[in-house]
Amino acid sequence: MAESFDIVIFGGTGDLTLRKLIPALYRAYREDQLLPETRIIASCRSQVDIDNYLETAALALQQHLAAEEFSVAIWEEFKQYLYPLMLDIATIDEHWHALRKLMDEDIDKVRVFYLAIPPAIFGMSCQNLAEVGLITPNSRLVVEKPLGYDATSADAINTEIADYFEEKNIYRIDHYLGKETVQNLMALRFTNLIFEQLWNAKSIDHVQISISETVGLEGRAGFYNDAGALRDMVQNHLLQLLCLVAMESPNKIDAKSIQAEKIKVLGALRPMRGEDVAKNTVRGQYVAGSYFGELVPGYLEELGSPNSHTETFVALRAYIDNWRWARVPFYLRTGKRMKARCAEIVIQFKEVPHRVYDESAGPLEPNRLVIRLQPEEIIQLTMMSKNLENMDVQLKPATLNLNFSDTYTKFRSDAYKRLILDAAAANTSLFIHRDEVASAWGWIDPIIEAWQNTKAGPNLYRAGTWGPDESDGLLAQDGHSWFNSGKVKTNSDY
Ligand code: BG6
């Protein structure tokens, strides 16, 4: 458990704080993971915000926690940890000095400064922290995506914050890495010999990594329309998953070793430029459609504008140019308003080199390993077997099914809880190094540039489907098809 700490959340009344950070800290408290002297100092823009803060936080908890997690009794205790404090981030005044006074009550205590604010003011916030004298040797800075808009802007942000915090004290969050199921991916790969022997171009035909969502804009039109799915999901979450699937075994499970291996994978991604982008990527945008008979509006209607080429869906084919992965396609896909909420990795193995059974035994399917990360964690291995009911040899695929919800009946993963507590405990292994951010943008930027240079807009797809037909076409070019998880649930089911 982390020792007690002070966490200062800049942007204390913002969406991220109310939706994710306060619920995460409440869960930590409920599970006895917050020591009593811990303080959650939430910056509010005005006195009105302070007066309403506790009420707003209680409402947010009721909205974003599962019904059985919220209880008035626990809330009454937890709210003692909350310190709303008025602060204009841009202006050093008596409120900043009040913050200093509050924190100096224990100068040696761990300080976590969480910037839940737009990146454009990261630099200024750090400068003010320094000027007011709030940065101590025990201080850590936590920053969130979007870390920039492209390689240049990301570098500018990283350079600005590096003036005030050393790299070892900067915690860049990709919340996918905080998901227990994503960490299990590393455990699966690096503690089981049977997979490692086959984890390469000799045995693997292709890999699919797909994160589908059923939600639409969720009131984030301003941010999303400028970003689009490539920046919002692929540059970070999907590339991080790709790294975990493709990287070599780190020497140890520590930040330095893991980050070094991920950086090598990102550096080996084959660059895509101009013509290659058109060949290897598909953009999509949803139009009105339905979920279980209920109509939902299209992207442009939600946006309230008739014109936007912003992609709400991306499918692409990537290659990792190294010995292990030579010529193995990695298909990445993500989209909003898709048919089901699911994050899944599919490892499709090659066909057997020689068929020993007659054609009459039926077709052979190559082995497939499916690792579903959410909504539930399941690992499935499909293999061929004999149909035992038939005297004649009849072959059929059978599935080994490992469903973690059978084992962990009370398990509830909260990536933010995990990452905040890790930052407080100076455990950096699940955070992103500056060089990873730079490499990921370096690969993404030319794709965006090529898209911008074409007149064609995104391909349209109906809400409630698996994306535009062109996405199926991309895989069909290689004789493949998307593995779409059978179970259909919406975001609100979880
Ligand atoms: C965020 C994106 O990083 O991840 C959102 O900005 C997306 O657009 C979200 O909805 C998905 O996260 P999760 O944990 O719900 O899969």
PDB file of N, CA and C in Angstrom, residues 23-34 417 421:
ATOM      1  N   PRO A  23     -14.259   8.717  -8.379  1.00  0.00           N
ATOM      2  CA  PRO A  23     -14.694   7.326  -8.157  1.00  0.00           C
ATOM      3  C   PRO A  23     -13.524   6.374  -7.865  1.00  0.00           C
ATOM      4  N   ALA A  24     -12.397   6.585  -8.559  1.00  0.00           N
ATOM      5  CA  ALA A  24     -11.239   5.698  -8.323  1.00  0.00           C
ATOM      6  C   ALA A  24     -10.739   5.847  -6.880  1.00  0.00           C
ATOM      7  N   LEU A  25     -10.688   7.091  -6.405  1.00  0.00           N
ATOM      8  CA  LEU A  25     -10.184   7.319  -5.042  1.00  0.00           C
ATOM      9  C   LEU A  25     -11.186   6.803  -4.003  1.00  0.00           C
ATOM     10  N   TYR A  26     -12.464   6.940  -4.318  1.00  0.00           N
ATOM     11  CA  TYR A  26     -13.507   6.392  -3.423  1.00  0.00           C
ATOM     12  C   TYR A  26     -13.324   4.871  -3.308  1.00  0.00           C
ATOM     13  N   ARG A  27     -13.113   4.235  -4.467  1.00  0.00           N
ATOM     14  CA  ARG A  27     -12.915   2.767  -4.443  1.00  0.00           C
ATOM     15  C   ARG A  27     -11.684   2.411  -3.619  1.00  0.00           C
ATOM     16  N   ALA A  28     -10.628   3.214  -3.800  1.00  0.00           N
ATOM     17  CA  ALA A  28      -9.398   2.929  -3.031  1.00  0.00           C
ATOM     18  C   ALA A  28      -9.706   3.023  -1.539  1.00  0.00           C
ATOM     19  N   TYR A  29     -10.480   4.025  -1.164  1.00  0.00           N
ATOM     20  CA  TYR A  29     -10.822   4.181   0.258  1.00  0.00           C
ATOM     21  C   TYR A  29     -11.658   2.978   0.725  1.00  0.00           C
ATOM     22  N   ARG A  30     -12.653   2.644  -0.082  1.00  0.00           N
ATOM     23  CA  ARG A  30     -13.573   1.558   0.286  1.00  0.00           C
ATOM     24  C   ARG A  30     -12.829   0.235   0.447  1.00  0.00           C
ATOM     25  N   GLU A  31     -11.744   0.092  -0.315  1.00  0.00           N
ATOM     26  CA  GLU A  31     -10.989  -1.162  -0.250  1.00  0.00           C
ATOM     27  C   GLU A  31      -9.785  -1.041   0.685  1.00  0.00           C
ATOM     28  N   ASP A  32      -9.838  -0.042   1.581  1.00  0.00           N
ATOM     29  CA  ASP A  32      -8.772   0.145   2.589  1.00  0.00           C
ATOM     30  C   ASP A  32      -7.408   0.410   1.983  1.00  0.00           C
ATOM     31  N   GLN A  33      -7.371   1.098   0.844  1.00  0.00           N
ATOM     32  CA  GLN A  33      -6.072   1.362   0.217  1.00  0.00           C
ATOM     33  C   GLN A  33      -5.640   2.820   0.359  1.00  0.00           C
ATOM     34  N   LEU A  34      -6.405   3.611   1.122  1.00  0.00           N
ATOM     35  CA  LEU A  34      -5.990   4.996   1.379  1.00  0.00           C
ATOM     36  C   LEU A  34      -5.707   5.139   2.868  1.00  0.00           C
ATOM     37  N   LYS A 417      -7.729   3.895 -10.366  1.00  0.00           N
ATOM     38  CA  LYS A 417      -7.347   3.619  -8.970  1.00  0.00           C
ATOM     39  C   LYS A 417      -5.930   3.050  -8.950  1.00  0.00           C
ATOM     40  N   LEU A 421      -2.625   5.071  -7.354  1.00  0.00           N
ATOM     41  CA  LEU A 421      -1.905   4.474  -6.225  1.00  0.00           C
ATOM     42  C   LEU A 421      -0.464   4.134  -6.622  1.00  0.00           C
TER      43      LEU A 421
END
